[in-house]
């Protein structure tokens, strides 16, 4: 029997739709086993017709054809199993409600090369692989096809309602008609007091969420790479009371200003040891500061996060020996991001002032160490 091919006539329809400034939101499966559906092709000898449907006792299926659920899209998109994808790295504004700290996923999207379409991240894991994307036509940057993985314990209707509300600002009207304007004139006893109490609690909840987000952000000091560290390290140092100048691309990653010395910063994170190239980079940054001539005394401070895949307690040599020798010859200093995390931890629990941190920076040794009352949790 000859295999029957199945064609989807929707490609041109999708193309036309997204070119009219409209979006298509697709709630995708979260496991490869649901990536295809089975389609049974049966041959009825009496009617001499092929019938599509589940197998029956009267008609035996001739073959089963698997249909990819993405075949209706005009571009080639595949799903791959994602192992160990617990961390969300970057989230597009408007989708934070879906990809929160409790979000888990088992898939990542891979788009085959296509001359007509481009892929834009909605959310990525910490390896910068796409777990949610929007596909747009290269020449028509208007509408797009959003591929969003489904979320555990969330119904499809809830996904639709929240997407309309959070992404597009549309009230889906789920649960009945929208209240008429005149209904605001009606109020039951205690209703206003309850609304005010809810508003007060909501404000407190929002403040607590912001505070929690800030605290969780400091954990980036333990496992992140260059780009994220260059944002969080200066913020952490300012939280400790230090005066920290902004990064100047191509000139330095920032600068710590103390009464005695200005420290040019090289901030870096790597899965291996921090190498000689970063030590030389620090030397360049110090040279740039000296050329500016704004400070009487200038020093270099390497802030490394080496072996980031290992637990901080299991890390040993995070700076290579040749990099250490280079830094030692020039008299620069090293303070790890793990030590900065410990300083933040101590500051939150016991409090610290800027002078206590500056005393650490002005130690004589190259590899700066924390006082016993900090490193021992006192």
Short mmCIF file of C-alpha atoms in Angstrom, two decimals:
data_model
loop_
_atom_site.label_atom_id
_atom_site.label_comp_id
_atom_site.label_asym_id
_atom_site.label_seq_id
_atom_site.Cartn_x
_atom_site.Cartn_y
_atom_site.Cartn_z
CA UNK A 1 0.00 0.00 0.00
CA UNK A 2 1.30 3.44 -0.88
CA UNK A 3 1.95 5.81 2.02
CA UNK A 4 -0.39 8.79 2.10
CA UNK A 5 1.41 12.09 2.66
CA UNK A 6 -0.23 14.77 4.80
CA UNK A 7 0.18 18.42 3.85
CA UNK A 8 -0.78 21.40 5.96
CA UNK A 9 -2.31 24.26 3.92
CA UNK A 10 -1.76 26.75 6.72
CA UNK A 11 1.69 28.15 5.93
CA UNK A 12 0.45 30.96 3.72
CA UNK A 13 -2.34 31.74 6.20
CA UNK A 14 0.14 32.11 9.05
CA UNK A 15 2.41 34.29 6.93
CA UNK A 16 -0.44 36.64 6.01
CA UNK A 17 -1.72 36.76 9.58
CA UNK A 18 1.53 37.87 11.24
CA UNK A 19 2.11 40.44 8.50
CA UNK A 20 -1.04 42.26 9.65
CA UNK A 21 0.48 43.24 13.02
CA UNK A 22 -1.09 40.25 14.78
CA UNK A 23 0.50 37.65 17.03
CA UNK A 24 -0.05 33.93 17.36
CA UNK A 25 0.50 32.54 20.87
CA UNK A 26 1.22 28.81 21.02
CA UNK A 27 1.12 27.01 24.36
CA UNK A 28 3.66 24.25 23.69
CA UNK A 29 4.04 20.79 25.21
CA UNK A 30 6.66 20.37 27.89
CA UNK A 31 7.77 16.89 26.91
CA UNK A 32 8.90 15.32 23.65
CA UNK A 33 6.38 12.51 23.98
CA UNK A 34 3.60 14.99 23.26
CA UNK A 35 5.40 16.51 20.27
CA UNK A 36 3.56 14.21 17.85
CA UNK A 37 0.12 12.68 17.63
CA UNK A 38 -0.82 9.36 16.09
CA UNK A 39 -3.01 9.31 13.03
CA UNK A 40 -4.58 6.03 11.89
CA UNK A 41 -5.17 5.47 8.17
CA UNK A 42 -7.74 2.72 7.49
CA UNK A 43 -8.75 1.23 4.16
CA UNK A 44 -12.40 0.23 3.73
CA UNK A 45 -12.62 -2.41 1.01
CA UNK A 46 -16.41 -2.05 0.68
CA UNK A 47 -16.44 1.70 0.02
CA UNK A 48 -12.95 1.66 -1.53
CA UNK A 49 -12.01 4.68 0.60
CA UNK A 50 -9.27 5.61 3.05
CA UNK A 51 -10.66 6.62 6.43
CA UNK A 52 -8.81 8.65 9.02
CA UNK A 53 -9.57 7.84 12.64
CA UNK A 54 -8.93 5.42 15.51
CA UNK A 55 -8.67 1.70 14.75
CA UNK A 56 -11.86 -0.31 14.92
CA UNK A 57 -12.72 -4.02 15.07
CA UNK A 58 -14.24 -3.87 11.59
CA UNK A 59 -11.38 -2.11 9.84
CA UNK A 60 -7.74 -2.82 10.61
CA UNK A 61 -5.34 0.13 10.41
CA UNK A 62 -2.92 -0.17 7.49
CA UNK A 63 -0.31 2.09 9.06
CA UNK A 64 0.09 4.73 11.72
CA UNK A 65 1.49 8.10 10.73
CA UNK A 66 3.02 10.48 13.26
CA UNK A 67 2.30 14.14 12.63
CA UNK A 68 4.57 16.80 14.06
CA UNK A 69 2.47 19.35 15.90
CA UNK A 70 4.65 22.17 14.51
CA UNK A 71 4.08 21.24 10.84
CA UNK A 72 1.50 24.00 10.41
CA UNK A 73 4.18 26.66 11.01
CA UNK A 74 5.92 28.16 7.94
CA UNK A 75 9.36 27.77 9.55
CA UNK A 76 11.23 24.72 10.86
CA UNK A 77 11.22 24.50 14.64
CA UNK A 78 12.15 21.48 16.75
CA UNK A 79 12.13 20.71 20.45
CA UNK A 80 14.99 19.07 22.33
CA UNK A 81 15.08 17.55 25.79
CA UNK A 82 16.69 19.94 28.32
CA UNK A 83 18.57 18.23 31.13
CA UNK A 84 19.10 20.09 34.39
CA UNK A 85 17.39 23.28 33.22
CA UNK A 86 16.37 24.66 36.60
CA UNK A 87 17.64 28.18 36.12
CA UNK A 88 15.97 30.93 34.10
CA UNK A 89 18.58 33.44 32.92
CA UNK A 90 16.82 36.22 30.99
CA UNK A 91 13.10 36.92 30.66
CA UNK A 92 11.47 39.29 28.19
CA UNK A 93 9.51 42.08 29.85
CA UNK A 94 5.83 41.15 30.18
CA UNK A 95 6.40 37.41 30.63
CA UNK A 96 7.79 37.43 34.19
CA UNK A 97 4.45 36.15 35.53
CA UNK A 98 4.90 32.90 33.57
CA UNK A 99 8.64 32.31 34.04
CA UNK A 100 9.00 32.83 37.78
CA UNK A 101 11.24 31.11 40.31
CA UNK A 102 8.95 28.05 40.44
CA UNK A 103 9.00 27.51 36.67
CA UNK A 104 10.54 24.26 35.47
CA UNK A 105 10.99 23.02 31.92
CA UNK A 106 12.21 19.97 30.07
CA UNK A 107 12.51 21.42 26.59
CA UNK A 108 14.49 23.93 24.56
CA UNK A 109 13.74 25.30 21.11
CA UNK A 110 16.03 24.98 18.13
CA UNK A 111 15.16 26.75 14.89
CA UNK A 112 16.57 25.38 11.66
CA UNK A 113 18.26 27.98 9.47
CA UNK A 114 15.65 29.98 7.57
CA UNK A 115 16.29 32.92 5.29
CA UNK A 116 12.85 34.43 5.90
CA UNK A 117 12.47 34.26 9.68
CA UNK A 118 14.41 35.27 12.78
CA UNK A 119 14.20 33.97 16.34
CA UNK A 120 14.07 36.26 19.39
CA UNK A 121 14.41 35.06 22.99
CA UNK A 122 11.45 35.30 25.37
CA UNK A 123 13.21 33.29 28.07
CA UNK A 124 16.55 31.46 28.20
CA UNK A 125 18.29 29.10 30.57
CA UNK A 126 21.66 29.95 32.08
CA UNK A 127 23.36 28.42 29.02
CA UNK A 128 21.54 31.08 26.96
CA UNK A 129 19.48 28.42 25.17
CA UNK A 130 15.92 29.33 24.18
CA UNK A 131 13.10 27.89 26.25
CA UNK A 132 10.55 30.35 24.85
CA UNK A 133 10.81 32.27 21.58
CA UNK A 134 9.00 34.59 19.22
CA UNK A 135 9.55 34.06 15.49
CA UNK A 136 9.20 37.08 13.21
CA UNK A 137 9.47 37.58 9.48
CA UNK A 138 12.75 39.32 8.64
CA UNK A 139 11.15 41.81 6.28
CA UNK A 140 7.91 42.32 8.22
CA UNK A 141 8.84 43.14 11.82
CA UNK A 142 5.24 43.37 12.96
CA UNK A 143 3.41 40.31 14.24
CA UNK A 144 5.07 37.08 15.39
CA UNK A 145 4.53 33.49 16.47
CA UNK A 146 5.17 33.03 20.21
CA UNK A 147 6.16 29.53 21.32
CA UNK A 148 5.65 29.36 25.09
CA UNK A 149 6.13 26.11 27.07
CA UNK A 150 3.21 25.07 29.23
CA UNK A 151 3.42 25.46 32.98
CA UNK A 152 2.71 22.84 35.61
CA UNK A 153 -0.54 23.28 37.54
CA UNK A 154 -1.86 25.95 35.16
CA UNK A 155 -4.94 25.36 33.04
CA UNK A 156 -5.06 26.47 29.42
CA UNK A 157 -7.84 28.97 30.15
CA UNK A 158 -5.72 30.50 32.91
CA UNK A 159 -2.77 30.75 30.49
CA UNK A 160 -4.98 32.55 27.97
CA UNK A 161 -6.40 34.94 30.56
CA UNK A 162 -3.00 35.83 32.02
CA UNK A 163 -1.38 36.21 28.60
CA UNK A 164 -4.10 38.61 27.47
CA UNK A 165 -3.87 40.57 30.71
CA UNK A 166 -0.11 40.69 31.28
CA UNK A 167 1.22 40.79 27.73
CA UNK A 168 -1.51 42.69 25.90
CA UNK A 169 -3.34 44.49 28.71
CA UNK A 170 -6.68 42.97 27.69
CA UNK A 171 -9.33 41.94 30.20
CA UNK A 172 -10.44 38.50 29.01
CA UNK A 173 -13.75 38.82 30.84
CA UNK A 174 -13.55 35.30 32.21
CA UNK A 175 -16.31 34.59 34.70
CA UNK A 176 -19.15 36.65 33.22
CA UNK A 177 -19.88 40.15 31.97
CA UNK A 178 -17.80 43.14 32.96
CA UNK A 179 -19.48 45.16 35.74
CA UNK A 180 -21.45 48.17 34.44
CA UNK A 181 -20.29 51.68 35.40
CA UNK A 182 -23.31 52.32 37.66
CA UNK A 183 -22.35 49.35 39.86
CA UNK A 184 -19.66 51.52 41.51
CA UNK A 185 -22.50 53.38 43.28
CA UNK A 186 -23.42 50.19 45.14
CA UNK A 187 -21.43 49.23 48.23
CA UNK A 188 -22.07 46.63 50.91
CA UNK A 189 -21.19 47.15 54.61
CA UNK A 190 -17.51 46.49 55.25
CA UNK A 191 -16.62 46.34 51.53
CA UNK A 192 -14.53 49.54 51.56
CA UNK A 193 -12.61 48.53 54.70
CA UNK A 194 -11.78 45.14 53.18
CA UNK A 195 -10.59 46.75 49.94
CA UNK A 196 -8.36 49.13 51.88
CA UNK A 197 -6.91 46.26 53.93
CA UNK A 198 -6.22 44.25 50.77
CA UNK A 199 -4.48 47.26 49.21
CA UNK A 200 -2.31 47.73 52.30
CA UNK A 201 -1.33 44.06 52.33
CA UNK A 202 -0.69 44.10 48.57
CA UNK A 203 1.68 47.04 48.96
CA UNK A 204 3.54 45.15 51.68
CA UNK A 205 3.63 41.99 49.54
CA UNK A 206 5.01 43.95 46.57
CA UNK A 207 7.69 45.49 48.79
CA UNK A 208 8.64 42.05 50.14
CA UNK A 209 8.82 40.63 46.62
CA UNK A 210 11.16 43.45 45.58
CA UNK A 211 13.30 42.86 48.66
CA UNK A 212 13.42 39.11 47.99
CA UNK A 213 14.37 39.70 44.35
CA UNK A 214 17.25 41.93 45.47
CA UNK A 215 18.49 39.35 47.97
CA UNK A 216 18.25 36.50 45.46
CA UNK A 217 20.19 38.64 42.98
CA UNK A 218 23.25 38.56 45.25
CA UNK A 219 23.43 34.79 44.72
CA UNK A 220 24.57 35.57 41.17
CA UNK A 221 27.94 36.35 42.79
CA UNK A 222 28.38 32.61 43.33
CA UNK A 223 27.73 31.16 39.87
CA UNK A 224 27.45 33.79 37.12
CA UNK A 225 29.84 34.73 34.31
CA UNK A 226 31.20 38.03 33.01
CA UNK A 227 28.10 39.92 31.85
CA UNK A 228 25.94 39.29 34.91
CA UNK A 229 28.84 39.78 37.32
CA UNK A 230 29.69 43.17 35.81
CA UNK A 231 26.20 44.29 36.86
CA UNK A 232 25.87 42.67 40.28
CA UNK A 233 29.41 43.20 41.67
CA UNK A 234 29.29 47.05 41.62
CA UNK A 235 25.80 46.91 43.15
CA UNK A 236 27.05 44.64 45.96
CA UNK A 237 30.08 46.85 46.63
CA UNK A 238 27.85 49.92 46.87
CA UNK A 239 25.60 48.04 49.27
CA UNK A 240 28.71 47.58 51.45
CA UNK A 241 29.17 51.36 51.52
CA UNK A 242 31.96 51.74 48.96
CA UNK A 243 32.06 54.45 46.31
CA UNK A 244 32.07 52.62 42.97
CA UNK A 245 32.36 54.37 39.60
CA UNK A 246 30.54 53.04 36.57
CA UNK A 247 32.02 50.72 33.96
CA UNK A 248 33.56 52.43 30.93
CA UNK A 249 33.49 49.92 28.04
CA UNK A 250 36.97 49.38 26.65
CA UNK A 251 38.59 51.17 29.61
CA UNK A 252 37.59 49.38 32.83
CA UNK A 253 34.84 47.32 34.50
CA UNK A 254 34.44 49.99 37.19
CA UNK A 255 36.52 51.71 39.84
CA UNK A 256 36.46 51.73 43.66
CA UNK A 257 37.37 55.10 45.16
CA UNK A 258 38.84 55.14 48.67
CA UNK A 259 40.62 57.88 50.64
CA UNK A 260 43.97 56.25 49.98
CA UNK A 261 43.70 54.52 46.59
CA UNK A 262 41.50 54.14 43.51
CA UNK A 263 41.14 50.49 42.42
CA UNK A 264 40.54 49.81 38.72
CA UNK A 265 38.34 46.70 38.43
CA UNK A 266 38.49 43.63 36.21
CA UNK A 267 35.41 41.48 36.91
CA UNK A 268 35.23 38.01 35.39
CA UNK A 269 33.63 34.59 35.77
CA UNK A 270 34.61 31.30 34.14
CA UNK A 271 34.05 27.56 34.43
CA UNK A 272 37.83 27.08 34.64
CA UNK A 273 40.68 29.00 36.25
CA UNK A 274 40.91 32.71 35.51
CA UNK A 275 43.74 33.00 33.01
CA UNK A 276 46.61 35.31 32.17
CA UNK A 277 44.51 37.27 29.66
CA UNK A 278 42.37 38.65 32.49
CA UNK A 279 45.45 39.68 34.47
CA UNK A 280 46.75 41.55 31.42
CA UNK A 281 43.32 43.11 30.95
CA UNK A 282 43.50 44.43 34.50
CA UNK A 283 46.90 45.92 33.72
CA UNK A 284 45.35 47.76 30.76
CA UNK A 285 42.56 49.13 32.95
CA UNK A 286 45.07 50.45 35.49
CA UNK A 287 47.02 52.08 32.66
CA UNK A 288 43.85 53.81 31.45
CA UNK A 289 43.16 55.23 34.92
CA UNK A 290 46.74 56.45 35.24
CA UNK A 291 46.44 58.23 31.88
CA UNK A 292 43.30 60.01 33.08
CA UNK A 293 45.30 61.37 36.04
CA UNK A 294 42.27 61.83 38.28
CA UNK A 295 43.66 59.93 41.27
CA UNK A 296 46.84 60.35 43.32
CA UNK A 297 47.23 56.61 43.89
CA UNK A 298 45.93 53.86 41.57
CA UNK A 299 45.89 50.10 42.05
CA UNK A 300 44.32 47.12 40.29
CA UNK A 301 41.72 44.76 41.75
CA UNK A 302 40.83 41.47 40.05
CA UNK A 303 37.39 40.20 41.11
CA UNK A 304 37.22 36.58 39.85
CA UNK A 305 34.56 33.89 40.00
CA UNK A 306 36.40 30.76 38.89
CA UNK A 307 35.15 27.16 38.57
CA UNK A 308 31.57 28.42 38.63
CA UNK A 309 30.10 24.94 38.04
CA UNK A 310 31.49 23.78 41.39
CA UNK A 311 30.15 24.56 44.82
CA UNK A 312 32.12 27.43 46.44
CA UNK A 313 33.24 25.02 49.17
CA UNK A 314 34.79 22.70 46.55
CA UNK A 315 36.77 25.32 44.63
CA UNK A 316 40.52 25.35 44.99
CA UNK A 317 42.73 27.22 42.52
CA UNK A 318 40.43 29.64 40.73
CA UNK A 319 43.26 31.83 39.35
CA UNK A 320 45.94 30.22 37.20
CA UNK A 321 49.54 30.25 38.43
CA UNK A 322 50.82 32.43 35.57
CA UNK A 323 48.02 34.94 36.17
CA UNK A 324 48.87 35.00 39.88
CA UNK A 325 52.54 35.60 39.08
CA UNK A 326 51.65 38.44 36.69
CA UNK A 327 49.43 40.14 39.28
CA UNK A 328 51.98 39.64 42.06
CA UNK A 329 54.75 41.26 39.96
CA UNK A 330 52.63 44.37 39.54
CA UNK A 331 51.39 44.48 43.12
CA UNK A 332 47.69 44.20 42.22
CA UNK A 333 45.11 42.52 44.46
CA UNK A 334 42.49 39.79 44.17
CA UNK A 335 39.09 39.65 45.93
CA UNK A 336 36.76 36.81 44.90
CA UNK A 337 33.03 37.17 44.28
CA UNK A 338 32.50 34.46 46.92
CA UNK A 339 34.19 36.72 49.47
CA UNK A 340 31.96 39.63 48.37
CA UNK A 341 28.95 37.35 48.90
CA UNK A 342 30.17 36.60 52.43
CA UNK A 343 30.59 40.32 53.09
CA UNK A 344 27.00 40.94 51.94
CA UNK A 345 25.82 38.08 54.15
CA UNK A 346 27.62 39.54 57.17
CA UNK A 347 26.38 43.06 56.41
CA UNK A 348 22.75 41.90 56.25
CA UNK A 349 23.00 40.04 59.55
CA UNK A 350 25.36 42.21 61.62
CA UNK A 351 25.94 45.41 59.66
CA UNK A 352 29.20 46.78 58.26
CA UNK A 353 30.60 50.18 57.40
CA UNK A 354 32.70 51.19 54.41
CA UNK A 355 35.88 51.50 56.47
CA UNK A 356 35.72 47.84 57.46
CA UNK A 357 35.61 46.89 53.77
CA UNK A 358 38.34 49.38 52.83
CA UNK A 359 40.60 47.85 55.49
CA UNK A 360 40.28 44.54 53.64
CA UNK A 361 41.21 46.19 50.33
CA UNK A 362 44.33 47.76 51.86
CA UNK A 363 45.82 44.48 53.10
CA UNK A 364 49.46 43.85 52.14
CA UNK A 365 48.90 40.42 50.54
CA UNK A 366 47.86 39.89 46.93
CA UNK A 367 45.00 37.47 47.63
CA UNK A 368 42.78 39.42 50.02
CA UNK A 369 41.26 37.51 52.92
CA UNK A 370 38.29 38.18 55.18
CA UNK A 371 38.66 38.78 58.92
CA UNK A 372 37.94 35.79 61.13
CA UNK A 373 34.75 37.35 62.49
CA UNK A 374 33.35 37.29 58.93
CA UNK A 375 34.77 34.08 57.49
CA UNK A 376 33.74 32.18 60.63
CA UNK A 377 30.22 33.62 60.65
CA UNK A 378 30.70 35.81 63.75
#
